[in-house]
Short mmCIF file of C-alpha atoms in Angstrom, two decimals:
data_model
loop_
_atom_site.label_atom_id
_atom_site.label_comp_id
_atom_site.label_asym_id
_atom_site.label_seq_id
_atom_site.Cartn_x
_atom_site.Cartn_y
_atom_site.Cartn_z
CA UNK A 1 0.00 0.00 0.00
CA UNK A 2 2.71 2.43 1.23
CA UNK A 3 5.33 1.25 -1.68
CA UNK A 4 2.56 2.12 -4.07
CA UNK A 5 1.30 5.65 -2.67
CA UNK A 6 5.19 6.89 -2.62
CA UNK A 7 5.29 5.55 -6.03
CA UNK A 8 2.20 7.28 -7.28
CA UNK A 9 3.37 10.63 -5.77
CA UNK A 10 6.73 10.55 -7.27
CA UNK A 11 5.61 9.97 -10.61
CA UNK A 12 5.62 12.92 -13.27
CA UNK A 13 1.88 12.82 -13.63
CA UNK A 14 1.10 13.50 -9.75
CA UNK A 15 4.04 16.16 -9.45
CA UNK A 16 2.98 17.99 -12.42
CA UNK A 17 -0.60 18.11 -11.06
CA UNK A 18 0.66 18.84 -7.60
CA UNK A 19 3.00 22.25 -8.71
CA UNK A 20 -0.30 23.14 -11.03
CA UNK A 21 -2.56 22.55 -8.26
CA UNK A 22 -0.42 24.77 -5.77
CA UNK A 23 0.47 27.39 -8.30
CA UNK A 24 -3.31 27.85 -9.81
CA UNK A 25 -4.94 26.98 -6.41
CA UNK A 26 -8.26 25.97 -7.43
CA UNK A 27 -7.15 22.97 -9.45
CA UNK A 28 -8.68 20.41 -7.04
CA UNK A 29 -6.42 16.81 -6.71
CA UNK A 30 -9.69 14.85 -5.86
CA UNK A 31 -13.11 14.15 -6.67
CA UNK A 32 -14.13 15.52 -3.37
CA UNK A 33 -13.41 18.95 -2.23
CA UNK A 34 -13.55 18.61 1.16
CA UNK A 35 -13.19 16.50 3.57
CA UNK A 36 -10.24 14.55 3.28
CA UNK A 37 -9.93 10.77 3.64
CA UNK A 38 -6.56 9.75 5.67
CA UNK A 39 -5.58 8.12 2.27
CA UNK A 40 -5.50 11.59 0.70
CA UNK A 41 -4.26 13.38 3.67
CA UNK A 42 -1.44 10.92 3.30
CA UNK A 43 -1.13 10.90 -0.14
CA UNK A 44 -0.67 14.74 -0.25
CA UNK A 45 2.31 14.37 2.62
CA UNK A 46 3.87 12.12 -0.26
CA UNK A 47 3.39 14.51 -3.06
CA UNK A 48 5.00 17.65 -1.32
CA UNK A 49 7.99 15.31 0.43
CA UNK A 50 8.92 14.39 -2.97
CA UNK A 51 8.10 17.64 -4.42
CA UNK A 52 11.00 19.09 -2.00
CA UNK A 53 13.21 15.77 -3.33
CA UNK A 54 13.01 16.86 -6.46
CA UNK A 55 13.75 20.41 -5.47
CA UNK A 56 16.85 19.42 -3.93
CA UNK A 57 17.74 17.47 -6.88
CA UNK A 58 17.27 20.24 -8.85
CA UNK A 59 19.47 22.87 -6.98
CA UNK A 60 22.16 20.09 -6.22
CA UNK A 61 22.30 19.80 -2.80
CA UNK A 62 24.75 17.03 -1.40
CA UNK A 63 23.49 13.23 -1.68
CA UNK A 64 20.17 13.41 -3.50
CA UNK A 65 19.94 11.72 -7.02
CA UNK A 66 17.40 10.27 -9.38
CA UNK A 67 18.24 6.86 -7.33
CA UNK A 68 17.88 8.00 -4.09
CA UNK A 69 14.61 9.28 -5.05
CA UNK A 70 13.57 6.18 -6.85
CA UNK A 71 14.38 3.38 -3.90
CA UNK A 72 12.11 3.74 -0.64
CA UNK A 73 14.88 2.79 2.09
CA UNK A 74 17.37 5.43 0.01
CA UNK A 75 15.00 8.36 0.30
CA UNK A 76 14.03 7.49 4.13
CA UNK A 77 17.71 7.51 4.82
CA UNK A 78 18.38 10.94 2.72
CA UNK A 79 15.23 12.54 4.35
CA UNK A 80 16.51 11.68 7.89
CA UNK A 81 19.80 13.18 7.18
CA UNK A 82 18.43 15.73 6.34
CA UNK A 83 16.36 16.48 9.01
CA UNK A 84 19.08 15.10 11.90
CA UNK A 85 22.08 16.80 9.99
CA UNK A 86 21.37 18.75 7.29
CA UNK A 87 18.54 21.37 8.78
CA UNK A 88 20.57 21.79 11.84
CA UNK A 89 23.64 22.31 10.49
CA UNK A 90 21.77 25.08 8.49
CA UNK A 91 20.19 26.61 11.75
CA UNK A 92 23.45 26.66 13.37
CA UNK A 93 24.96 28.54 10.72
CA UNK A 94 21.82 30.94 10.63
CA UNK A 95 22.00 31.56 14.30
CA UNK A 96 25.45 32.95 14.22
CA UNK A 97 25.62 36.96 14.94
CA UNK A 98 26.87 38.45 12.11
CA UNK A 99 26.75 41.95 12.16
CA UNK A 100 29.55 43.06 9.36
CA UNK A 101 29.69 42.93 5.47
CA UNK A 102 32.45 40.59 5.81
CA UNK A 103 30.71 37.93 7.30
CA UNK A 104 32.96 37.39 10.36
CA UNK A 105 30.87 36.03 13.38
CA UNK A 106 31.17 38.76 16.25
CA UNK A 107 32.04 38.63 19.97
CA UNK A 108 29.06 38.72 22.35
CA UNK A 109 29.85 41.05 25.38
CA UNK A 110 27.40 39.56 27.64
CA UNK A 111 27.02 41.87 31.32
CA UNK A 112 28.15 40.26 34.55
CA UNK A 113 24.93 40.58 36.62
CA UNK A 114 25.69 40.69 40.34
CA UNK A 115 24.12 38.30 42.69
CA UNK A 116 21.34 39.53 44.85
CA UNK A 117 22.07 38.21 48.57
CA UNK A 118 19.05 38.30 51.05
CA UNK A 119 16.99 40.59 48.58
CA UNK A 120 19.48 43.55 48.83
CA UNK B 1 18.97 -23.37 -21.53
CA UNK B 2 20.02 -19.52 -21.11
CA UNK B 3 17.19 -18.65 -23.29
CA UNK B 4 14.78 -20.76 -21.09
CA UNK B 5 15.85 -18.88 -18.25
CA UNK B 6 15.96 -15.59 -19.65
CA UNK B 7 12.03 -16.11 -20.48
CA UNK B 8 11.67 -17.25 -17.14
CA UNK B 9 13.03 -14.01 -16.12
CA UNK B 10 10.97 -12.02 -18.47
CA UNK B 11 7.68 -13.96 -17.35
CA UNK B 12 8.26 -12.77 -13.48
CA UNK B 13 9.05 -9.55 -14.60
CA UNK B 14 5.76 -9.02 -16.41
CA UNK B 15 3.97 -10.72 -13.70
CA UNK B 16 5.66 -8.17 -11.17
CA UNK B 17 5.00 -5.24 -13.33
CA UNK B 18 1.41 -6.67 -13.48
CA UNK B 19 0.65 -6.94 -9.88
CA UNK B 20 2.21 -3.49 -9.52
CA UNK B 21 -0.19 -1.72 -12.41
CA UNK B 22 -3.14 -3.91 -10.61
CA UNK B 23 -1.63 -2.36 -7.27
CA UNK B 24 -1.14 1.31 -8.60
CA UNK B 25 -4.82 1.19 -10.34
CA UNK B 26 -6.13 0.22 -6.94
CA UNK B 27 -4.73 2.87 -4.83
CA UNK B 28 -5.08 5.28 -7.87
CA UNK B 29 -9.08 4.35 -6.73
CA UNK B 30 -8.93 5.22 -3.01
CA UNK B 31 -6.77 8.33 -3.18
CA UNK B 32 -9.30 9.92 -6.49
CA UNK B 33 -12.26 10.16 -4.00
CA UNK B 34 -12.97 9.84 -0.18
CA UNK B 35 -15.59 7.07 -1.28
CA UNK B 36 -13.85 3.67 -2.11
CA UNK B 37 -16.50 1.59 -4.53
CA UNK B 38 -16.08 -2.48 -4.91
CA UNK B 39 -17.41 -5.26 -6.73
CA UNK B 40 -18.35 -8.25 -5.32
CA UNK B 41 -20.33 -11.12 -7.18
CA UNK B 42 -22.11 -8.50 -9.61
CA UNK B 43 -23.30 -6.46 -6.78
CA UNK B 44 -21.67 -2.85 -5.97
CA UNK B 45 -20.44 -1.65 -2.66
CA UNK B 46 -19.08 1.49 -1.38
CA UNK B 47 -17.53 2.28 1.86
CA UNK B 48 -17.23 6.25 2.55
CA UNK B 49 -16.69 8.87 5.05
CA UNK B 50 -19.20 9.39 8.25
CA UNK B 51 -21.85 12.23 8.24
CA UNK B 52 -21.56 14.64 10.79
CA UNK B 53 -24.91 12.35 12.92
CA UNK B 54 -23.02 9.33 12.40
CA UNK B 55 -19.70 10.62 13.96
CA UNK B 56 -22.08 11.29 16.83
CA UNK B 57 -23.75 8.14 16.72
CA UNK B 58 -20.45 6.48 16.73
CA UNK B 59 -19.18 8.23 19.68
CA UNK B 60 -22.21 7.29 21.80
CA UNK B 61 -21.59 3.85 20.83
CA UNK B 62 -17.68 4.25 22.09
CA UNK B 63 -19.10 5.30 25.25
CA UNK B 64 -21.40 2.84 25.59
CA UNK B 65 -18.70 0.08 25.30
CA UNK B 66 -15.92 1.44 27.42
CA UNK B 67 -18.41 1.43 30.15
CA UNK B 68 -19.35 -2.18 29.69
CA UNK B 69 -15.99 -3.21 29.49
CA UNK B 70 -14.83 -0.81 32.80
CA UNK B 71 -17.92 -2.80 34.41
CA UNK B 72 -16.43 -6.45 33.32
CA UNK B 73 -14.06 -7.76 35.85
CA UNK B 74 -12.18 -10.03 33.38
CA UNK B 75 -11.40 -6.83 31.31
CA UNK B 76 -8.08 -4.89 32.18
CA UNK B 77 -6.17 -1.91 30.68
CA UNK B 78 -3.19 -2.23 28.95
CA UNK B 79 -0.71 -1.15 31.86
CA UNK B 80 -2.72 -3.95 34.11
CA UNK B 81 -2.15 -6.57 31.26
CA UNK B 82 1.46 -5.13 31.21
CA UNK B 83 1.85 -5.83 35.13
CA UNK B 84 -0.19 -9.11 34.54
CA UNK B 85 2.44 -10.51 31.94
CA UNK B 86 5.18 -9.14 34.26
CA UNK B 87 4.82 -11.43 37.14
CA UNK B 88 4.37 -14.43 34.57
CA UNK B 89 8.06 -13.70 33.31
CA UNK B 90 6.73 -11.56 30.06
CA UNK B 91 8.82 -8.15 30.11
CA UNK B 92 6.51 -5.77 27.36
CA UNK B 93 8.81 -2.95 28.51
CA UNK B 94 11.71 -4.62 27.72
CA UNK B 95 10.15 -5.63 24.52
CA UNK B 96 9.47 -1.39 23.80
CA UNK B 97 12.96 -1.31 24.84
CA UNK B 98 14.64 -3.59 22.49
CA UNK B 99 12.51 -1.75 19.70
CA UNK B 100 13.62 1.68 20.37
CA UNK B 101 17.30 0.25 20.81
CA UNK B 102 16.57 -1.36 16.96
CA UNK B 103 15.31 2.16 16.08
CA UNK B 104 18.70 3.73 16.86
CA UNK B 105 20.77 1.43 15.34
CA UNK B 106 18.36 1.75 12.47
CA UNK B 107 18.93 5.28 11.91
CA UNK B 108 22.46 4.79 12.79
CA UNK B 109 22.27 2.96 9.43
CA UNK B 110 20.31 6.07 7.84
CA UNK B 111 22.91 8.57 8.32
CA UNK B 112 25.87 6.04 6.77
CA UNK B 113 23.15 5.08 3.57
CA UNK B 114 22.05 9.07 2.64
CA UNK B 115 25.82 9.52 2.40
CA UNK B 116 26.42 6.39 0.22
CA UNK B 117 26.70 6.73 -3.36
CA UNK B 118 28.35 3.18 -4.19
CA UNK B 119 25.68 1.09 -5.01
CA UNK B 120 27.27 -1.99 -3.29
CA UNK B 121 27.64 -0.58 -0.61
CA UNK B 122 23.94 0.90 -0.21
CA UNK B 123 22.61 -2.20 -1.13
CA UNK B 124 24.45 -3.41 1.99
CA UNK B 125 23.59 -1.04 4.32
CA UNK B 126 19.29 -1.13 2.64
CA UNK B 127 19.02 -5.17 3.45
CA UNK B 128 20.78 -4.47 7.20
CA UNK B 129 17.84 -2.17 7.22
CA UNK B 130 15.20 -4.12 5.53
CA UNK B 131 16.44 -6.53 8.39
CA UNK B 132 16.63 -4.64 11.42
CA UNK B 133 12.43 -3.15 10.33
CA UNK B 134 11.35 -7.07 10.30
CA UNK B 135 12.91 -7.67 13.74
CA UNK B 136 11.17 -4.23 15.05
CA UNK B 137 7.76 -5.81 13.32
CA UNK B 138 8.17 -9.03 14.85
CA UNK B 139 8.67 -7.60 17.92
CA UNK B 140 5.56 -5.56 17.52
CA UNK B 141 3.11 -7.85 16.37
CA UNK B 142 4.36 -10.04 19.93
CA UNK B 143 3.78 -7.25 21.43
CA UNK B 144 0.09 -6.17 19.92
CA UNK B 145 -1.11 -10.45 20.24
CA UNK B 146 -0.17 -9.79 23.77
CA UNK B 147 -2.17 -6.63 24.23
CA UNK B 148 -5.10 -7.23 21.97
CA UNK B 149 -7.29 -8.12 25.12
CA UNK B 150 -6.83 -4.95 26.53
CA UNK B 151 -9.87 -2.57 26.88
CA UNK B 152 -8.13 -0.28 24.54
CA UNK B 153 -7.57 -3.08 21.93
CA UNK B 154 -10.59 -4.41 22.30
CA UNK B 155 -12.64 -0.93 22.33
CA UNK B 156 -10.71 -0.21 18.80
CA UNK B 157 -12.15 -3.35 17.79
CA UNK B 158 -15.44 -2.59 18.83
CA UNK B 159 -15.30 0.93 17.34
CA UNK B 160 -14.11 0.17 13.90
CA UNK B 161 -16.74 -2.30 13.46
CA UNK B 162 -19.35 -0.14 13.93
CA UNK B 163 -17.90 2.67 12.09
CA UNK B 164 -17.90 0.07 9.28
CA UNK B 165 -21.57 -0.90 9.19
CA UNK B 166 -22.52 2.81 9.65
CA UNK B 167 -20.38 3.64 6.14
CA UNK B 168 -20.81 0.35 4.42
CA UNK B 169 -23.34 0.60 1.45
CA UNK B 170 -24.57 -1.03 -1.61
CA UNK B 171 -25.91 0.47 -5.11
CA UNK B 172 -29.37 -0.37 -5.61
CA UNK B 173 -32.02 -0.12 -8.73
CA UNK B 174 -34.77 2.19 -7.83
CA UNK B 175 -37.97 1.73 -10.80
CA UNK B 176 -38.06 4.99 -12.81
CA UNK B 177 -35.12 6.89 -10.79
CA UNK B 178 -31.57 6.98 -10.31
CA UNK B 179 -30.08 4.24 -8.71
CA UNK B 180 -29.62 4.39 -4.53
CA UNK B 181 -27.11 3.85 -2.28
CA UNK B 182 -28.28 2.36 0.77
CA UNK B 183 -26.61 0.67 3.94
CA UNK B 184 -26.25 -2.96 3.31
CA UNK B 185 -27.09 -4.02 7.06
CA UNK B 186 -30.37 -2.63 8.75
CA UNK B 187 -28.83 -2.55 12.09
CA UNK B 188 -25.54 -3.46 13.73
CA UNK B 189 -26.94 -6.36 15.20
CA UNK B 190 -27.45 -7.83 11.53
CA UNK B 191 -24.18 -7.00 10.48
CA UNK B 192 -22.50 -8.75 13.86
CA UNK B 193 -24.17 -11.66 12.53
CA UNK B 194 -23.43 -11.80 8.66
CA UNK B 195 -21.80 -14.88 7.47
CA UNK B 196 -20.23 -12.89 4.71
CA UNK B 197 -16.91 -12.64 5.28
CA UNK B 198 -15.10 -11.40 1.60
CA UNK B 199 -17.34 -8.74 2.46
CA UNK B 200 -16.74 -7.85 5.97
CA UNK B 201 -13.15 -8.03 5.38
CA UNK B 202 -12.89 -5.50 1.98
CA UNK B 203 -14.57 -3.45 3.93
CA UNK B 204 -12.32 -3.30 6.82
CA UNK B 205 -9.58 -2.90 5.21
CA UNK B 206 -11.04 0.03 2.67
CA UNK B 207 -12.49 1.68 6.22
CA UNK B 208 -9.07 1.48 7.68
CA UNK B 209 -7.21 3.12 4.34
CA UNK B 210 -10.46 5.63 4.61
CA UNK B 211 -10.18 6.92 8.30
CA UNK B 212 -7.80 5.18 10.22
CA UNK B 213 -4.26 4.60 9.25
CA UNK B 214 -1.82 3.10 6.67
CA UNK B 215 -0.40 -0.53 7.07
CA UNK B 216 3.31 -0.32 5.12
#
């Protein structure tokens, strides 16, 4: 069931329909318009996860091919890197102070408080 | 002799690809529309989602059950059953324990695969994998056998069987007028007792894709 759902939402045909979808907003996936089965809540978690693969592909980011993409346990692995590794390693880098055009991290001057003793 | 093989090969290929269109056309059903429609013996079946009444209904009958089953003495919770199996040598926590230690070795595994490109190599590291998620599902399905008296178990049970006579239905002719989907069972006692079990079971499963979760 699962093998076949990632399958479907990797495809060209389901991608395709997924960016138009997003981009002209009321091209509807499904029959229904509303309420969602699980299946197609599911199927749409698919369809955007490898929507982001192929994004990555596409702006050659480290690890991700056409195989990765195509093998279940490959694409698990890559999307767990990159959610353990890759996103924090990003955030850490983001969080640095940088507050020059060169780009050199500053020095955080942090004030000493002094320690209150019997509430003087 | 090569050439009997390679047909060989060829044949399980096409049988493969088969199963997988036959697969793909399937789920390519459920995921089009929040109704899934079946066949069975000439006669056409649907199981959808619940009106907004029979999400109510359904809920009364949830309460009705857990307090029947808090008022049986031979019913326990799951952390009873858990103490239960202790003292008879069963450890369940050590069982969650040695799946969450399979977990980290798993992703362990993760980490070394998403930064192997030689095939070889990932094909190693996917069947140590593949290998490590059967142990965790053996594990699991010990541990659910084990558990599947539980008044949570059994209340799932309970629940998804009535959710599934409220949204099974079946197509029928009306004289002069489009044709009408009505429930197949006129109460839940008549679908307790229906001998038809290709039935009963398509429609659990298509209520479970439907509302409930995804098996792998």
């Amino acid at each position: 069931m699962n093998k076949f759902l990632r399958k479907m939402a990797r495809s060209v045909y389901w991608q395709n329909f997924y960016i138009q979808a997003k981009e002209l907003g009321n091209l509807s996936l499904f029959t229904n318009k509303a309420q969602l089965s699980k299946i197609q809540i599911y199927f749409l978690h698919w369809l955007s996860i490898y929507n982001s693969l192929y994004s990555d592909l596409a702006s050659e980011e480290d690890y991700i091919s056409e195989e990765v993409i195509e093998n279940d346990v490959r694409t698990d692995a890559y999307l767990f890197w990159r959610r353990t590794v890759k996103d924090k390693q990003k955030k850490k880098k983001d969080d640095k102070v940088v507050d020059n055009t060169l780009g050199i991290p500053s020095v955080k001057f942090i004030e000493k408080r002094k320690k209150v003793k019997n509430g003087k | 002799m090569e050439n009997k093989e390679e047909k060989k090969e060829i044949a399980t290929e096409f049988i493969k690809t088969l199963g997988d269109l036959e697969g793909m056309t399937e789920i390519e059903k459920m995921v089009k529309d929040n109704k899934i429609p079946f066949e069975i013996n000439g006669v056409k079946y649907r199981v959808r989602q619940p009106t907004f009444e029979e999400q109510k209904e359904l809920e009364t009958h949830r309460r009705t059950k857990y307090v029947e089953f808090m008022n049986d003495d031979s019913m326990m919770f799951q952390k009873q059953w858990i103490e239960k199996y202790k003292s008879k040598g069963i450890d369940i926590d050590a069982m969650e324990n040695k799946m969450r230690e399979k977990e980290k070795e798993k992703n362990h595994l993760k980490i070394k695969l998403a930064k192997t490109a030689d095939k070889t190599k990932a094909d190693e590291l996917i069947k140590e994998i593949l290998a490590l998620r059967a142990e965790q599902a053996e594990i699991n399905i010990e541990k659910t056998d084990l558990m599947s008296f539980s008044i949570e178990d059994q209340l799932m049970v309970a629940v998804n069987s009535y959710e599934t006579y409220l949204v099974l239905e079946k197509l029928i002719k009306v004289k002069d007028k489009d044709n009408l989907w009505v429930r197949v069972y006129k109460d839940y006692d008549e679908f307790s007792k229906s001998k038809n079990s290709t039935l009963l079971h398509k429609a659990f499963v298509y209520v479970n894709h439907l509302i409930y979760t995804l098996g792998a």
